[in-house]
mmCIF file of C-alpha atoms and ligand atoms in Angstrom:
data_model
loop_
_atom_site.group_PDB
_atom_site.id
_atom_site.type_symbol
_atom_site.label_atom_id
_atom_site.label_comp_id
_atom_site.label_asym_id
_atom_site.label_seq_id
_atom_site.Cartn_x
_atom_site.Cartn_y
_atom_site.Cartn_z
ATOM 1 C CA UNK A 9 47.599 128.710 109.246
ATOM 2 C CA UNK A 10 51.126 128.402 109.967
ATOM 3 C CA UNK A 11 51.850 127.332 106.185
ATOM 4 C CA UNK A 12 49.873 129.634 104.687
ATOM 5 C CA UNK A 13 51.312 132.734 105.490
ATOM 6 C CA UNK A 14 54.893 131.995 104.100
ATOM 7 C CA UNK A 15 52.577 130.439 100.777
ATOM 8 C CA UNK A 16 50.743 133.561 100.260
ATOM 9 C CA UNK A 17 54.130 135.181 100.756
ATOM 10 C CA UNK A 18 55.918 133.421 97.976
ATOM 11 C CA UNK A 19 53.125 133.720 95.326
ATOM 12 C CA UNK A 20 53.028 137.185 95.912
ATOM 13 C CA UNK A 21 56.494 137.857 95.497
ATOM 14 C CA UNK A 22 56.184 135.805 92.360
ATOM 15 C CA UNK A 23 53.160 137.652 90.970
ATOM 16 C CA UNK A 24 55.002 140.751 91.854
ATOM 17 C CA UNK A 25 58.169 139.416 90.004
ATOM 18 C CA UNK A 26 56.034 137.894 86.553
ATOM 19 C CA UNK A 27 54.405 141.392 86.572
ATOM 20 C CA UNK A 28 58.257 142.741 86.624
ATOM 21 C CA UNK A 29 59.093 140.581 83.461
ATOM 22 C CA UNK A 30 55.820 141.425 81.660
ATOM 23 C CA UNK A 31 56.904 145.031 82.039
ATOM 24 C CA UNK A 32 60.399 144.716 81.332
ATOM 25 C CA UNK A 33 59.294 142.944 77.459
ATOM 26 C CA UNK A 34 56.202 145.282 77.076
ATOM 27 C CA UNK A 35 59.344 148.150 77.588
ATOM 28 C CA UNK A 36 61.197 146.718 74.941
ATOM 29 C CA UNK A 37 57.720 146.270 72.722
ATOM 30 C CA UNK A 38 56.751 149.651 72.985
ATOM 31 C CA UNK A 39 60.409 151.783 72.796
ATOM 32 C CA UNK A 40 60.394 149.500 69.198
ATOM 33 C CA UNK A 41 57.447 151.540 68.200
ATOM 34 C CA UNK A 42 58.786 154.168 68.090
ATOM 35 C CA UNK A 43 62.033 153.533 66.463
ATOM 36 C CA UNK A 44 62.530 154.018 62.730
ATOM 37 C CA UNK A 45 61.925 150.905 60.014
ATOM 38 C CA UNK A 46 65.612 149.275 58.754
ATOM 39 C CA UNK A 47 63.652 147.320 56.072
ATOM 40 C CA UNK A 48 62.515 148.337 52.716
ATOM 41 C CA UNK A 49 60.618 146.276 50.107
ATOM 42 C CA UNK A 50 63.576 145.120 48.404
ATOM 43 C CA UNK A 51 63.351 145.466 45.034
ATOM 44 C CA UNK A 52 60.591 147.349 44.429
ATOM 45 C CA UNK A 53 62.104 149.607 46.538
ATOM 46 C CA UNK A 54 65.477 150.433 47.462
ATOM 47 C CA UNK A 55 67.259 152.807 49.509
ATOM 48 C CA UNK A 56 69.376 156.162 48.220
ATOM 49 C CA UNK A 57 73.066 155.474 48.723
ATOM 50 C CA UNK A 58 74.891 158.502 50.767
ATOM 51 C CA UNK A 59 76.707 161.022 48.715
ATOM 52 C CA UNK A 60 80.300 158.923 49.658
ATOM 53 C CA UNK A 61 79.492 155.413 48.708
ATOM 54 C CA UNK A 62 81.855 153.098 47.546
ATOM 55 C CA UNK A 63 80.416 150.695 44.908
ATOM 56 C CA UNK A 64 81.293 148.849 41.827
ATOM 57 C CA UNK A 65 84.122 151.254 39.984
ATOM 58 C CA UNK A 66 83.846 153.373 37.028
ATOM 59 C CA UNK A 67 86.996 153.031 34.048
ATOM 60 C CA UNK A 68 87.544 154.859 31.342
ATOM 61 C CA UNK A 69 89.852 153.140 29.325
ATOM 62 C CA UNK A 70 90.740 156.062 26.644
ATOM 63 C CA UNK A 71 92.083 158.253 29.867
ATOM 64 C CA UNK A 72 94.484 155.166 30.966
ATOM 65 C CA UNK A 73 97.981 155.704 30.949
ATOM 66 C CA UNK A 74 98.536 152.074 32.264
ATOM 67 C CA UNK A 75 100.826 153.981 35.036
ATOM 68 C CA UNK A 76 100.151 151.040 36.918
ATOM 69 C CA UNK A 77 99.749 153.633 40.096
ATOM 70 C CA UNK A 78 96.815 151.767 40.698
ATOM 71 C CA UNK A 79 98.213 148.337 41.328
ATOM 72 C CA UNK A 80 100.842 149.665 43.427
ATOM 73 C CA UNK A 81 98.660 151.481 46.164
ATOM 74 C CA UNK A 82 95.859 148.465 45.978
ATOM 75 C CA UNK A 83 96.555 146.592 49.224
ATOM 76 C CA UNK A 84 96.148 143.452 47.419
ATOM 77 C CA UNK A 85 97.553 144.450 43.879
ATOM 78 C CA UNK A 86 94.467 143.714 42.562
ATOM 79 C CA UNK A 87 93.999 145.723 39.115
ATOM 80 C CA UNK A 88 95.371 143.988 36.165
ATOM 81 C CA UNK A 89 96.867 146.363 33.646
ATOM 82 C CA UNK A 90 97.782 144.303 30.308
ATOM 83 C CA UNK A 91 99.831 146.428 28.136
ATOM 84 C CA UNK A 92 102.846 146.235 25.615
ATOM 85 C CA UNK A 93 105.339 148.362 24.728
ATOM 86 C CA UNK A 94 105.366 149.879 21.378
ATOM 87 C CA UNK A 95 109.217 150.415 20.092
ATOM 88 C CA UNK A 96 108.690 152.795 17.754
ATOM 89 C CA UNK A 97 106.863 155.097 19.779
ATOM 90 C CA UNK A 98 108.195 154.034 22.715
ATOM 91 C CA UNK A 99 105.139 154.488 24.826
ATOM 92 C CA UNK A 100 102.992 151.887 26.200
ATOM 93 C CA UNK A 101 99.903 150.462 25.134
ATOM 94 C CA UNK A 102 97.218 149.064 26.848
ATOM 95 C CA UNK A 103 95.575 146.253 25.665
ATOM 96 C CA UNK A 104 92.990 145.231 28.757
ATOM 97 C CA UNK A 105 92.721 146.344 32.028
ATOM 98 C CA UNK A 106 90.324 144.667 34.588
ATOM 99 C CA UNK A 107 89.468 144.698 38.201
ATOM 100 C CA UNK A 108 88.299 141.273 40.423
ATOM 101 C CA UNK A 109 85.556 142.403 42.609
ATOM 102 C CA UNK A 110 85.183 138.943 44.222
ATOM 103 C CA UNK A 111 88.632 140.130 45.914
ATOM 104 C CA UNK A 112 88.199 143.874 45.822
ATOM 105 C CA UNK A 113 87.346 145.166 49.224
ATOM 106 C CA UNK A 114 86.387 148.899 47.920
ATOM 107 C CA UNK A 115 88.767 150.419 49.803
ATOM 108 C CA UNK A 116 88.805 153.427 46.920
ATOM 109 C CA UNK A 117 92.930 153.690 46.954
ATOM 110 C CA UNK A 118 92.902 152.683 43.411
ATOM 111 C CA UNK A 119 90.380 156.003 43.039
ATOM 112 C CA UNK A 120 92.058 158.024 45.153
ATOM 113 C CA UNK A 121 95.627 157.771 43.426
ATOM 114 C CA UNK A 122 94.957 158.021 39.996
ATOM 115 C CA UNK A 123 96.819 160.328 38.378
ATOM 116 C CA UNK A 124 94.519 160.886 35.452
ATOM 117 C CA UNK A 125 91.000 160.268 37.421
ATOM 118 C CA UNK A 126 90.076 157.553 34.943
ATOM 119 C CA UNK A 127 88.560 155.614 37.685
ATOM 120 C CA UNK A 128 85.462 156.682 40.223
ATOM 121 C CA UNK A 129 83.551 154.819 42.691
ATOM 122 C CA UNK A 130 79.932 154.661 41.586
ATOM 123 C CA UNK A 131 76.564 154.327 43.680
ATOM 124 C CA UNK A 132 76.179 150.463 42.187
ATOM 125 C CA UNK A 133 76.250 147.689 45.072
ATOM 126 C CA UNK A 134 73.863 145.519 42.962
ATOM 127 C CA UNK A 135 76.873 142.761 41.596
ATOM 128 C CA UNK A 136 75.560 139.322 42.797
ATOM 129 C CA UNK A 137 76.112 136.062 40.381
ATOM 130 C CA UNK A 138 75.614 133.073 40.296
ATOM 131 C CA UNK A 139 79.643 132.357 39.523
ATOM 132 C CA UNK A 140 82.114 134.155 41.021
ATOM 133 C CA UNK A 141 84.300 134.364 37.539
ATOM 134 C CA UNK A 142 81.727 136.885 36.414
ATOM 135 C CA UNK A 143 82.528 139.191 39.322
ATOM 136 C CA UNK A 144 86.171 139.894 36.869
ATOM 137 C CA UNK A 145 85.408 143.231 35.175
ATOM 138 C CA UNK A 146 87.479 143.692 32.460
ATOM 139 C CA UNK A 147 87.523 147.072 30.629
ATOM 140 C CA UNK A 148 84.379 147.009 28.872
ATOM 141 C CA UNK A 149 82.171 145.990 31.799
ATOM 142 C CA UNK A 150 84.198 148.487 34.108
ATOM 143 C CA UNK A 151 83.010 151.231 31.556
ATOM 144 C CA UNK A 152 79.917 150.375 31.473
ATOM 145 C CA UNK A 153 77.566 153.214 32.808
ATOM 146 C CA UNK A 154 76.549 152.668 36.408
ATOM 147 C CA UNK A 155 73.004 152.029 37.346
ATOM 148 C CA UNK A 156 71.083 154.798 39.593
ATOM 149 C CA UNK A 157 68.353 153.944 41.570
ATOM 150 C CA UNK A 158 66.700 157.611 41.028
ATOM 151 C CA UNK A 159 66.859 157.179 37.703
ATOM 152 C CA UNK A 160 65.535 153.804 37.710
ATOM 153 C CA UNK A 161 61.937 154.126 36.735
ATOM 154 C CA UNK A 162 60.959 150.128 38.090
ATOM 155 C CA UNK A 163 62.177 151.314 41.549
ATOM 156 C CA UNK A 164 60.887 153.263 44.564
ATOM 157 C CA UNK A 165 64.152 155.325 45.651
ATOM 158 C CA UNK A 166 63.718 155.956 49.509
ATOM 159 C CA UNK A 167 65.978 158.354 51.366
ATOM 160 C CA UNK A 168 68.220 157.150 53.365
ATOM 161 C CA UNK A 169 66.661 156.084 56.914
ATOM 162 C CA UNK A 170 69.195 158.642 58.813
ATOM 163 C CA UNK A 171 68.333 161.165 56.783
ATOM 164 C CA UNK A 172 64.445 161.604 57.399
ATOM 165 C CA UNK A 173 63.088 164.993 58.860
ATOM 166 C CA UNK A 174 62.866 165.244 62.435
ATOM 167 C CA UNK A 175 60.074 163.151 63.868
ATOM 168 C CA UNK A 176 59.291 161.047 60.748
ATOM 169 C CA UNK A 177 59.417 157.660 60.917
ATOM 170 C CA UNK A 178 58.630 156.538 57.808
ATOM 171 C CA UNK A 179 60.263 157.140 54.215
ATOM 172 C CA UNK A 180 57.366 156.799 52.373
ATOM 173 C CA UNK A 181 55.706 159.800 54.148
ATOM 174 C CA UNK A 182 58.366 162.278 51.899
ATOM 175 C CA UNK A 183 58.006 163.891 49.403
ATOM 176 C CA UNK A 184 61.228 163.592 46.969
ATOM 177 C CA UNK A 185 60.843 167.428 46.508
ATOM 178 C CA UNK A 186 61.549 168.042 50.357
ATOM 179 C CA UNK A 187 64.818 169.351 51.785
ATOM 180 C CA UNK A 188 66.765 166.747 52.627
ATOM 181 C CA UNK A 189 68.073 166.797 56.653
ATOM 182 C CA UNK A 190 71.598 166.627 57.058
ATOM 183 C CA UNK A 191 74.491 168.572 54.862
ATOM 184 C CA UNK A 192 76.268 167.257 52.332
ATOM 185 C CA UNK A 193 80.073 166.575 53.041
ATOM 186 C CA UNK A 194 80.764 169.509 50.987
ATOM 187 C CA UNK A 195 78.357 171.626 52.369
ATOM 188 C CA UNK A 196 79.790 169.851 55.821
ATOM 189 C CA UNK A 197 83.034 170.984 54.929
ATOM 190 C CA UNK A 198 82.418 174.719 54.192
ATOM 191 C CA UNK A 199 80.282 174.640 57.835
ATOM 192 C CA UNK A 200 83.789 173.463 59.463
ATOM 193 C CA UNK A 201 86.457 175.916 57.429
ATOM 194 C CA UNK A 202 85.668 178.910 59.588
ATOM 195 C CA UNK A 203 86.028 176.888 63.137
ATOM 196 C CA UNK A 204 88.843 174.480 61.776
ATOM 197 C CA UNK A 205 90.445 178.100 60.622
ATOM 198 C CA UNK A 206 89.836 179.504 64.233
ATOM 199 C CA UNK A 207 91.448 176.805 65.888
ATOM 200 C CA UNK A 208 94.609 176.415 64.209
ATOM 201 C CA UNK A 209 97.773 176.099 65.901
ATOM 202 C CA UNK A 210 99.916 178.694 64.425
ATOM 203 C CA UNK A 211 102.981 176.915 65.273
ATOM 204 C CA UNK A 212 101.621 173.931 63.263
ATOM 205 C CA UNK A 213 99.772 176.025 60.226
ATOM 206 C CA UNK A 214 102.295 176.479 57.275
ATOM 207 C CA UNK A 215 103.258 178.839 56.356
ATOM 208 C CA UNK A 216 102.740 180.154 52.316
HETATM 209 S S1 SF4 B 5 96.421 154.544 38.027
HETATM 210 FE FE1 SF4 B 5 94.836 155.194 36.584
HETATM 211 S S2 SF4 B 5 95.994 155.765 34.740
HETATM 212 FE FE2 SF4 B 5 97.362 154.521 35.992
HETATM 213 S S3 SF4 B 5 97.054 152.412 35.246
HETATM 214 FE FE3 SF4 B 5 95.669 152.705 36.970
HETATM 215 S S4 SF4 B 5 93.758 153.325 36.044
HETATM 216 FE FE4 SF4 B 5 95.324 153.624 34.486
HETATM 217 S S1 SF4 B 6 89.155 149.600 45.662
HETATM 218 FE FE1 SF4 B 6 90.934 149.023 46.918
HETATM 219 S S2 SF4 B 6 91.007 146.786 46.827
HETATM 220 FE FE2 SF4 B 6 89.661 147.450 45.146
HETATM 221 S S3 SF4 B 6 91.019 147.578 43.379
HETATM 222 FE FE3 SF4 B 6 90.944 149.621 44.279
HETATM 223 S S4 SF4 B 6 92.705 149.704 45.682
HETATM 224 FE FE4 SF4 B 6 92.335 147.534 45.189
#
């Protein structure tokens, strides 16, 4: 009797603490059900990129200028802009320009600075090979029309997981024609002007 007390003791307090644990993952279990699905069927179905997505770049070639602005604001040099001078005329001309995207990190500064906007960021992220070479874009492939995935007819385009209506967990449940939940960064913008305009420091806001 004198043992059995302190037994019954210690397998209760272990009952009591395996009961604990089952609780503690059963917690985890069930707060997963009701959290949102990160997967899609990849590729029969892929996800909408957001308005501001950096993919593969657009070039036109015919708006070049081969300013070269490009190369000087990439953080890594990275465009190649192959051009010659012609005497007579004495303005350049280019002959090939191309962009490595096995080293490009899409940082967009080659977009951003270009003074005639003859290159864009498109919605592409599809540019695995099987050798890296192939990943060198040179003008033609750069001007190559980007792929869309809503205009892809052998896709399913899903919106964006963040950007599901209140309360629905699943993308397949929309309709495309609903309203889409969130604002646009323009429409983001115009929401801000007003408050941003409230809030300015007059001894900061210049002055026309
Ligand atoms: S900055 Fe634009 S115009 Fe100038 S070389 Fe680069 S792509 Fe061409
Ligand atoms: S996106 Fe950035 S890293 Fe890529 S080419 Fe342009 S400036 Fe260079």
């Amino acid at each position: 009797m004198k043992d059995f007390l302190p037994k019954v003791n210690s397998y209760i307090k272990e009952a009591f603490s395996a009961g604990k644990y089952l609780f503690d993952g059963f917690t985890v279990t069930f707060d997963h059900l009701r959290r949102r699905p990160v997967t899609v069927q990849y590729p029969y179905e892929k996800l909408i990129p957001s308005e501001r997505y950096r993919g593969r770049i657009h070039y036109e070639f015919d708006k070049c200028i081969a300013c070269e602005v490009c190369v000087r604001v990439c953080p890594i040099n990275l465009p190649v802009v192959d051009w010659v001078m012609n005497k007579e005329t004495k303005k350049k001309e280019l002959r090939n320009y191309s962009i490595d995207f096995g080293v490009c990190i899409f940082c967009g500064n080659c977009v951003e600075y270009c003074p005639t906007n003859c290159l864009s960021m498109t919605e592409e992220y599809e540019l695995a090979t099987f050798d890296r070479h192939n990943l060198n874009f040179d003008n033609i492939a750069l001007g190559r029309l980007p792929t869309n995935v809503t205009t892809d007819p052998s896709v399913k385009p899903l919106r964006e997981l963040a950007y599901l209506p209140k309360g629905v967990m699943d993308p397949h449940e929309v309709p495309p024609s609903d309203v889409r939940v969130g604002k646009l960064p323009e429409e983001v913008y115009d929401w801000m002007k007003p408050e941003v305009n409230d809030n300015r420091d007059p001894a900061i806001t210049p002055k026309n």
